[in-house]
Short mmCIF file of C-alpha atoms in Angstrom, two decimals:
data_model
loop_
_atom_site.label_atom_id
_atom_site.label_comp_id
_atom_site.label_asym_id
_atom_site.label_seq_id
_atom_site.Cartn_x
_atom_site.Cartn_y
_atom_site.Cartn_z
CA MET P 131 17.54 -20.60 -21.57
CA ASP P 132 19.48 -23.55 -22.93
CA ARG P 133 20.73 -26.93 -21.71
CA ILE P 134 24.14 -27.16 -20.22
CA ASP P 135 26.74 -26.79 -23.00
CA HIS P 136 30.10 -27.19 -21.29
CA SER P 137 32.50 -29.70 -22.75
CA THR P 138 32.16 -31.92 -19.74
CA ALA P 139 28.36 -32.36 -20.39
CA THR P 140 27.13 -35.45 -22.07
CA GLU P 141 26.38 -35.47 -25.86
CA ALA P 142 22.75 -34.98 -24.97
CA HIS P 143 23.70 -31.83 -22.99
CA GLN P 144 22.92 -33.44 -19.63
CA PHE P 145 24.81 -33.59 -16.36
CA THR P 146 27.01 -36.51 -15.42
CA GLU P 147 28.78 -37.36 -12.19
CA GLY P 148 31.67 -38.75 -14.27
CA ASN P 149 33.64 -41.93 -14.03
CA PRO P 150 37.24 -41.60 -12.87
CA ALA P 151 38.02 -45.22 -13.79
CA LEU P 152 37.19 -44.37 -17.38
CA GLY P 153 38.59 -40.91 -17.38
CA VAL P 154 35.13 -39.30 -17.73
CA PRO P 155 35.02 -36.04 -15.77
CA ALA P 156 32.00 -34.83 -13.83
CA THR P 157 30.03 -31.99 -15.49
CA VAL P 158 31.07 -28.45 -14.66
CA VAL P 159 28.19 -26.36 -13.51
CA THR P 160 28.80 -23.10 -15.37
CA GLU P 161 28.03 -19.48 -14.47
CA LYS P 162 26.05 -19.04 -17.65
CA TRP P 163 23.80 -22.07 -16.91
CA LEU P 164 23.09 -21.12 -13.33
CA ASN P 165 22.29 -17.52 -14.19
CA GLY P 166 19.98 -18.73 -16.88
CA VAL P 167 18.10 -20.95 -14.45
CA GLN P 168 17.95 -18.10 -11.91
CA GLU P 169 16.60 -15.58 -14.38
CA GLU P 170 13.98 -17.90 -15.85
CA LEU P 171 12.59 -18.54 -12.29
CA VAL P 172 12.81 -14.93 -11.24
CA GLY P 173 11.00 -13.96 -14.44
CA ILE P 174 8.01 -16.09 -13.55
CA ILE P 175 7.77 -14.66 -9.97
CA ALA P 176 8.25 -11.00 -11.12
CA GLY P 177 5.78 -11.52 -14.08
CA ALA P 178 3.15 -12.29 -11.46
CA GLY P 179 3.80 -8.97 -9.71
CA ILE P 180 5.44 -10.55 -6.67
CA VAL P 181 8.28 -8.70 -5.02
CA LEU P 182 11.29 -11.06 -4.57
CA ASP P 183 11.89 -12.06 -1.01
CA ALA P 184 14.90 -14.16 0.01
CA GLU P 185 13.06 -15.41 3.12
CA ASP P 186 10.01 -16.71 1.26
CA THR P 187 10.40 -20.14 -0.33
CA THR P 188 6.92 -20.25 -1.68
CA GLN P 189 7.07 -17.52 -4.28
CA LEU P 190 7.38 -19.71 -7.30
CA GLY P 191 4.37 -21.63 -6.25
CA GLN P 192 2.47 -18.39 -5.67
CA ALA P 193 3.40 -17.15 -9.08
CA ILE P 194 2.20 -20.32 -10.82
CA SER P 195 -1.16 -20.32 -8.89
CA PHE P 196 -1.58 -16.70 -9.78
CA MET P 197 -1.06 -17.38 -13.52
CA ILE P 198 -3.36 -20.38 -13.47
CA ALA P 199 -6.09 -18.23 -11.82
CA ASN P 200 -5.57 -15.42 -14.34
CA TYR P 201 -5.44 -17.62 -17.44
CA ALA P 202 -7.43 -16.07 -20.30
CA ARG P 203 -7.49 -12.69 -18.45
CA THR P 204 -5.82 -9.54 -19.74
CA ARG P 205 -3.25 -7.71 -17.71
CA LEU P 206 -4.34 -4.17 -16.93
CA THR P 207 -1.90 -1.92 -18.71
CA GLU P 208 -3.84 1.44 -18.56
CA ASP P 209 -6.59 3.11 -16.48
CA ILE P 210 -10.01 2.14 -17.63
CA VAL P 211 -13.66 3.09 -16.84
CA VAL P 212 -16.84 1.08 -16.90
CA THR P 213 -20.15 2.74 -16.26
CA VAL P 214 -23.18 1.61 -14.31
CA GLY P 215 -26.75 3.07 -14.42
CA PRO P 216 -28.74 5.02 -17.01
CA GLY P 217 -27.14 4.68 -20.42
CA GLY P 218 -24.11 2.83 -18.90
CA ASP P 219 -22.28 -0.34 -19.72
CA PHE P 220 -24.00 -2.34 -16.97
CA SER P 221 -27.22 -2.12 -15.00
CA SER P 222 -25.69 -3.16 -11.65
CA ILE P 223 -22.47 -2.85 -9.67
CA THR P 224 -22.29 -6.61 -9.25
CA GLN P 225 -22.32 -7.09 -13.06
CA ALA P 226 -19.56 -4.46 -13.47
CA ILE P 227 -17.31 -6.03 -10.84
CA SER P 228 -17.91 -9.47 -12.18
CA PHE P 229 -16.97 -8.37 -15.66
CA LEU P 230 -13.76 -6.69 -14.40
CA SER P 231 -12.78 -9.80 -12.33
CA ARG P 232 -13.28 -12.08 -15.32
CA THR P 233 -11.59 -9.94 -17.93
CA TYR P 234 -8.64 -8.31 -16.24
CA TYR P 235 -5.96 -8.83 -13.58
CA SER P 236 -3.58 -6.42 -12.02
CA ALA P 237 0.24 -7.01 -11.73
CA GLY P 238 0.57 -4.16 -9.31
CA ASP P 239 1.45 -1.49 -11.89
CA GLY P 240 -0.79 1.18 -10.37
CA TYR P 241 -3.49 1.09 -13.13
CA ILE P 242 -7.01 1.47 -11.86
CA ALA P 243 -10.31 0.17 -13.23
CA THR P 244 -13.08 2.62 -12.18
CA VAL P 245 -16.75 1.58 -11.87
CA LEU P 246 -18.47 4.96 -12.44
CA LEU P 247 -22.01 5.19 -11.26
CA ARG P 248 -23.87 7.42 -13.70
CA SER P 249 -25.92 10.41 -12.53
CA GLY P 250 -29.26 9.26 -11.22
CA PHE P 251 -28.12 5.71 -10.42
CA VAL P 252 -29.85 4.19 -7.39
CA TRP P 253 -28.02 1.52 -5.39
CA ALA P 254 -30.70 -1.21 -5.29
CA GLU P 255 -28.62 -4.31 -4.74
CA SER P 256 -26.53 -6.12 -2.05
CA VAL P 257 -22.97 -6.24 -3.44
CA ALA P 258 -21.28 -9.30 -1.79
CA LEU P 259 -17.64 -10.28 -2.30
CA SER P 260 -15.70 -13.13 -0.83
CA CYS P 261 -12.01 -13.98 -1.22
CA ALA P 262 -11.70 -11.21 -3.77
CA PHE P 263 -8.46 -9.26 -4.40
CA LEU P 264 -9.66 -5.97 -5.98
CA PRO P 265 -7.52 -3.06 -4.74
CA TRP P 266 -7.06 -2.11 -8.42
CA VAL P 267 -10.82 -1.36 -8.67
CA SER P 268 -12.55 1.84 -7.45
CA ILE P 269 -16.22 2.74 -7.31
CA ALA P 270 -17.01 6.46 -7.94
CA SER P 271 -20.11 8.47 -8.80
CA GLU P 272 -21.14 11.33 -11.01
CA ASP P 273 -23.52 12.44 -8.21
CA ALA P 274 -22.47 14.01 -4.95
CA VAL P 275 -24.33 11.23 -3.03
CA VAL P 276 -25.60 7.86 -4.14
CA GLN P 277 -28.95 6.88 -2.78
CA VAL P 278 -29.22 3.30 -1.43
CA GLN P 279 -32.73 1.94 -1.75
CA ARG P 280 -33.51 0.34 1.58
CA SER P 281 -36.56 -1.58 0.23
CA ALA P 282 -34.30 -3.37 -2.26
CA ILE P 283 -31.86 -4.57 0.46
CA PRO P 284 -32.89 -7.59 2.54
CA ASP P 285 -32.03 -7.48 6.23
CA GLY P 286 -28.34 -7.65 5.63
CA ALA P 287 -25.85 -5.27 4.02
CA ALA P 288 -25.68 -3.03 0.90
CA VAL P 289 -21.99 -3.99 0.76
CA PHE P 290 -20.64 -7.13 2.28
CA ALA P 291 -17.04 -8.50 2.23
CA GLY P 292 -15.88 -11.67 3.86
CA ASP P 293 -13.09 -14.29 3.88
CA ARG P 294 -9.97 -12.12 3.51
CA CYS P 295 -11.38 -9.88 0.82
CA ILE P 296 -9.53 -6.77 -0.45
CA MET P 297 -12.37 -4.57 -1.49
CA PRO P 298 -12.45 -2.03 -4.34
CA GLU P 299 -11.81 1.46 -3.08
CA LEU P 300 -15.16 3.13 -2.43
CA LEU P 301 -15.07 6.75 -3.40
CA ALA P 302 -18.78 7.39 -3.71
CA PRO P 303 -20.60 8.66 -0.69
CA LEU P 304 -23.71 6.53 0.11
CA ALA P 305 -26.89 7.41 1.93
CA MET P 306 -29.75 5.02 2.76
CA ASP P 307 -33.34 6.25 1.91
CA SER P 308 -36.47 5.49 3.96
CA SER P 309 -38.17 3.20 1.53
CA GLY P 310 -39.57 -0.14 2.75
CA THR P 311 -39.54 -1.26 6.30
CA ALA P 312 -36.89 -0.30 8.85
CA GLY P 313 -35.00 -3.36 10.24
CA SER P 314 -31.48 -4.49 10.91
CA HIS P 315 -29.82 -3.20 7.81
CA ILE P 316 -26.12 -2.65 7.75
CA GLY P 317 -24.69 -0.25 5.22
CA ILE P 318 -21.27 -1.82 4.85
CA HIS P 319 -20.21 -5.05 6.59
CA LEU P 320 -16.60 -6.26 6.70
CA ILE P 321 -15.61 -9.72 8.12
CA GLY P 322 -11.92 -10.42 7.88
CA SER P 323 -11.60 -7.93 5.00
CA VAL P 324 -9.91 -4.70 4.00
CA LEU P 325 -11.71 -1.53 2.76
CA SER P 326 -10.45 1.97 1.90
CA MET P 327 -13.08 4.66 1.37
CA SER P 328 -13.38 8.41 1.12
CA GLY P 329 -17.25 9.02 0.93
CA GLY P 330 -18.84 7.04 3.86
CA PHE P 331 -22.32 5.68 4.44
CA ARG P 332 -24.97 7.61 6.32
CA ASP P 333 -28.59 7.40 7.43
CA GLY P 334 -28.70 3.57 7.86
CA ASP P 335 -31.66 2.29 9.84
CA TRP P 336 -29.37 0.21 12.05
CA ARG P 337 -25.54 0.41 11.67
CA ASN P 338 -23.79 2.38 8.92
CA ILE P 339 -20.62 0.30 8.93
CA VAL P 340 -19.59 -2.85 10.81
CA VAL P 341 -15.93 -3.85 10.97
CA GLN P 342 -15.28 -7.33 12.45
CA SER P 343 -12.92 -10.24 12.76
CA ASN P 344 -9.51 -8.75 11.95
CA SER P 345 -10.77 -6.39 9.28
CA SER P 346 -9.15 -3.09 8.44
CA LEU P 347 -10.95 0.13 7.50
CA SER P 348 -9.37 3.29 6.22
CA ALA P 349 -12.04 6.04 6.04
CA THR P 350 -10.60 9.43 6.83
CA GLY P 351 -12.97 12.33 6.21
CA CYS P 352 -16.08 10.17 5.76
CA ASP P 353 -19.73 10.63 6.64
CA PHE P 354 -21.18 7.95 8.90
CA SER P 355 -23.88 10.16 10.57
CA GLY P 356 -27.57 9.54 11.23
CA ALA P 357 -27.53 5.78 12.05
CA GLY P 358 -30.58 4.34 13.71
CA ASP P 359 -28.25 2.57 16.12
CA ILE P 360 -24.41 2.90 15.63
CA GLY P 361 -22.55 4.90 13.09
CA VAL P 362 -19.30 2.90 13.16
CA TYR P 363 -19.15 -0.47 15.05
CA VAL P 364 -15.64 -2.08 15.25
CA GLN P 365 -14.99 -5.46 16.87
CA ASP P 366 -11.61 -7.16 17.00
CA SER P 367 -10.43 -5.00 14.11
CA ARG P 368 -8.72 -1.69 13.20
CA ALA P 369 -10.31 1.51 11.83
CA VAL P 370 -8.93 4.83 10.94
CA ILE P 371 -11.75 7.33 10.69
CA ASP P 372 -10.03 10.62 11.49
CA SER P 373 -11.92 13.85 10.65
CA SER P 374 -15.18 11.90 10.00
CA ASP P 375 -18.80 12.67 10.89
CA VAL P 376 -20.58 10.22 13.19
CA SER P 377 -23.03 12.67 14.56
CA SER P 378 -26.80 12.16 15.26
CA CYS P 379 -26.58 8.35 15.71
CA ALA P 380 -29.26 7.06 18.09
CA THR P 381 -27.07 4.80 20.28
CA ASN P 382 -23.41 5.44 19.60
CA GLY P 383 -21.55 7.51 17.02
CA ILE P 384 -18.55 5.02 17.46
CA MET P 385 -18.46 1.79 19.33
CA GLY P 386 -15.25 -0.13 19.77
CA MET P 387 -15.42 -3.71 21.12
CA ARG P 388 -12.73 -6.13 22.42
CA SER P 389 -9.30 -6.06 20.78
CA SER P 390 -10.05 -3.15 18.51
CA PHE P 391 -8.13 0.07 17.74
CA ILE P 392 -9.93 3.08 16.41
CA SER P 393 -8.38 6.41 15.50
CA ALA P 394 -11.03 9.15 15.33
CA ALA P 395 -9.02 12.38 15.73
CA SER P 396 -10.95 15.58 14.95
CA SER P 397 -14.16 13.61 14.34
CA ASN P 398 -17.70 14.89 15.03
CA ALA P 399 -19.91 12.73 17.40
CA ASP P 400 -22.40 15.47 18.38
CA ASN P 401 -26.08 14.69 19.21
CA CYS P 402 -25.63 10.98 19.66
CA GLY P 403 -26.90 8.85 22.45
CA VAL P 404 -23.24 8.28 23.42
CA GLY P 405 -20.73 10.06 21.22
CA MET P 406 -17.96 7.38 21.44
CA LYS P 407 -17.60 4.19 23.49
CA ALA P 408 -14.59 1.94 24.08
CA ASN P 409 -15.89 -1.34 25.52
CA MET P 410 -14.27 -4.64 26.68
CA GLY P 411 -10.63 -3.63 26.24
CA ALA P 412 -11.04 -1.66 22.99
CA VAL P 413 -8.89 1.49 22.46
CA ILE P 414 -10.09 4.76 20.93
CA THR P 415 -7.86 7.73 20.25
CA ALA P 416 -9.81 10.81 19.36
CA TRP P 417 -7.78 13.95 19.98
CA SER P 418 -9.45 17.30 19.18
CA SER P 419 -12.81 15.55 18.56
CA HIS P 420 -16.15 16.69 19.81
CA ALA P 421 -19.26 14.89 21.20
CA VAL P 422 -21.48 17.85 22.12
CA ASN P 423 -25.05 17.62 23.32
CA CYS P 424 -25.13 13.79 23.56
CA ALA P 425 -28.14 12.21 25.38
CA THR P 426 -26.10 10.47 28.15
CA TYR P 427 -22.29 10.50 27.65
CA GLY P 428 -19.98 12.20 25.24
CA TYR P 429 -17.15 9.67 25.75
CA HIS P 430 -17.63 6.47 27.67
CA ALA P 431 -14.84 3.98 28.51
CA ALA P 432 -16.23 0.72 29.90
CA ASP P 433 -15.06 -2.78 30.87
CA LEU P 434 -11.33 -2.15 30.67
CA GLY P 435 -11.70 0.02 27.61
CA GLN P 436 -9.22 2.92 27.03
CA MET P 437 -9.83 6.31 25.47
CA GLN P 438 -7.40 9.14 24.66
CA VAL P 439 -9.49 12.21 24.02
CA THR P 440 -7.27 15.14 24.88
CA SER P 441 -8.48 18.59 23.69
CA ALA P 442 -11.97 17.22 23.14
CA ASP P 443 -15.39 18.91 23.72
CA ALA P 444 -18.21 17.00 25.42
CA SER P 445 -20.20 19.88 26.71
CA GLY P 446 -24.03 19.65 27.02
CA ALA P 447 -24.10 15.89 27.78
CA GLY P 448 -27.22 14.62 29.48
CA THR P 449 -25.30 12.75 32.17
CA TYR P 450 -21.59 13.27 31.93
CA GLY P 451 -19.24 14.44 29.19
CA TYR P 452 -16.60 11.82 30.22
CA CYS P 453 -17.50 8.56 31.99
CA VAL P 454 -15.60 5.41 33.05
CA THR P 455 -17.13 2.12 34.30
CA SER P 456 -15.82 -1.31 35.21
CA GLY P 457 -12.10 -0.63 35.41
CA ALA P 458 -11.74 1.61 32.36
CA MET P 459 -9.29 4.47 31.67
CA LEU P 460 -9.98 7.79 30.04
CA ASN P 461 -7.53 10.65 29.32
CA ARG P 462 -9.45 13.93 28.74
CA ARG P 463 -6.62 16.35 29.46
CA ALA P 464 -7.30 19.91 28.18
CA SER P 465 -10.94 18.89 27.33
CA THR P 466 -14.32 20.55 27.93
CA GLY P 467 -17.21 18.85 29.78
CA SER P 468 -18.19 17.19 33.02
CA TYR P 469 -16.80 13.85 34.25
CA SER P 470 -18.25 10.90 36.30
CA GLN P 471 -15.71 11.00 39.09
CA ALA P 472 -12.78 13.01 40.44
CA LEU P 473 -9.80 13.32 38.31
CA ILE P 474 -6.75 11.20 38.91
CA THR P 475 -8.64 9.20 41.55
CA PRO P 476 -8.67 5.50 40.83
CA THR P 477 -11.98 3.77 41.74
CA THR P 478 -13.62 0.43 40.86
CA HIS P 479 -15.04 2.21 37.83
CA GLY P 480 -11.55 3.19 36.60
CA ILE P 481 -9.65 6.41 36.31
CA ILE P 482 -10.11 9.77 34.45
CA PHE P 483 -7.12 12.01 34.09
#
């Protein structure tokens, strides 16, 4: 970039409005100068990994803030791996994530920093993140399942994310052991945050995963079975858990509350207290799923909840395979199992069709 160099500029290469009385012309704003300014500004924005948007007038400020926050950090220009556990680079996941956050930043180039849990590693910590932006980090394991040591986790969560956190992708399947005292442990707890995972969390003594307050969960094909209370609890949030296992949970395999949307197509909710429940206006779609041999209901829509469970199987339920209460709606077309009222017959409880 250079200062304006047109002949109508001042000797100091500055702009002037001119002076007609003295025959001094106003400075001509040249194509070269305007393009130079444009490309300098665009370069700052693009260098921060921000896609140009003509409708967003805050992008330069965003880019400057990003660069200040990432001062002294190295841009990630290749895939890297750090190890945690026996013989690894770090002894805890918290240490590894802290190191990556302090040392690197991503400009959205697609490079991934993997936290690899070494064989034999036991998850004995509560990993808590807030306001973090870590979609460029993933957590994987050399073992088929990572054991979470319940006695090392206070009544809280093995993984917690809050305040608009974009979590590392969780590839490692987790399972809570029976050490210590059973209580109100949560496997994974999201508050206003985003998580993508492909392993799951099972055998928690209370709830395997809680998704709250405008959070988003992407967890197709995961294992959330064996919870002491609820496998997947979603409140005022969105969760995609198609083809997942939420079986053998004491109270509910899946519970949706209030303004939540849950997709659980082809999922397994067998042998739960209630396989799946949409409550207080929540919506659950679970085509081709099954909730066989549940203690009370296979599928329960309550308090204006809505369920779409066509081609499902709720046979063997202790009370009803399909139940509506308090103005709810349940579509169980082409499904197997008993129902709490006559089909296509509106009542104060709702309607099943």
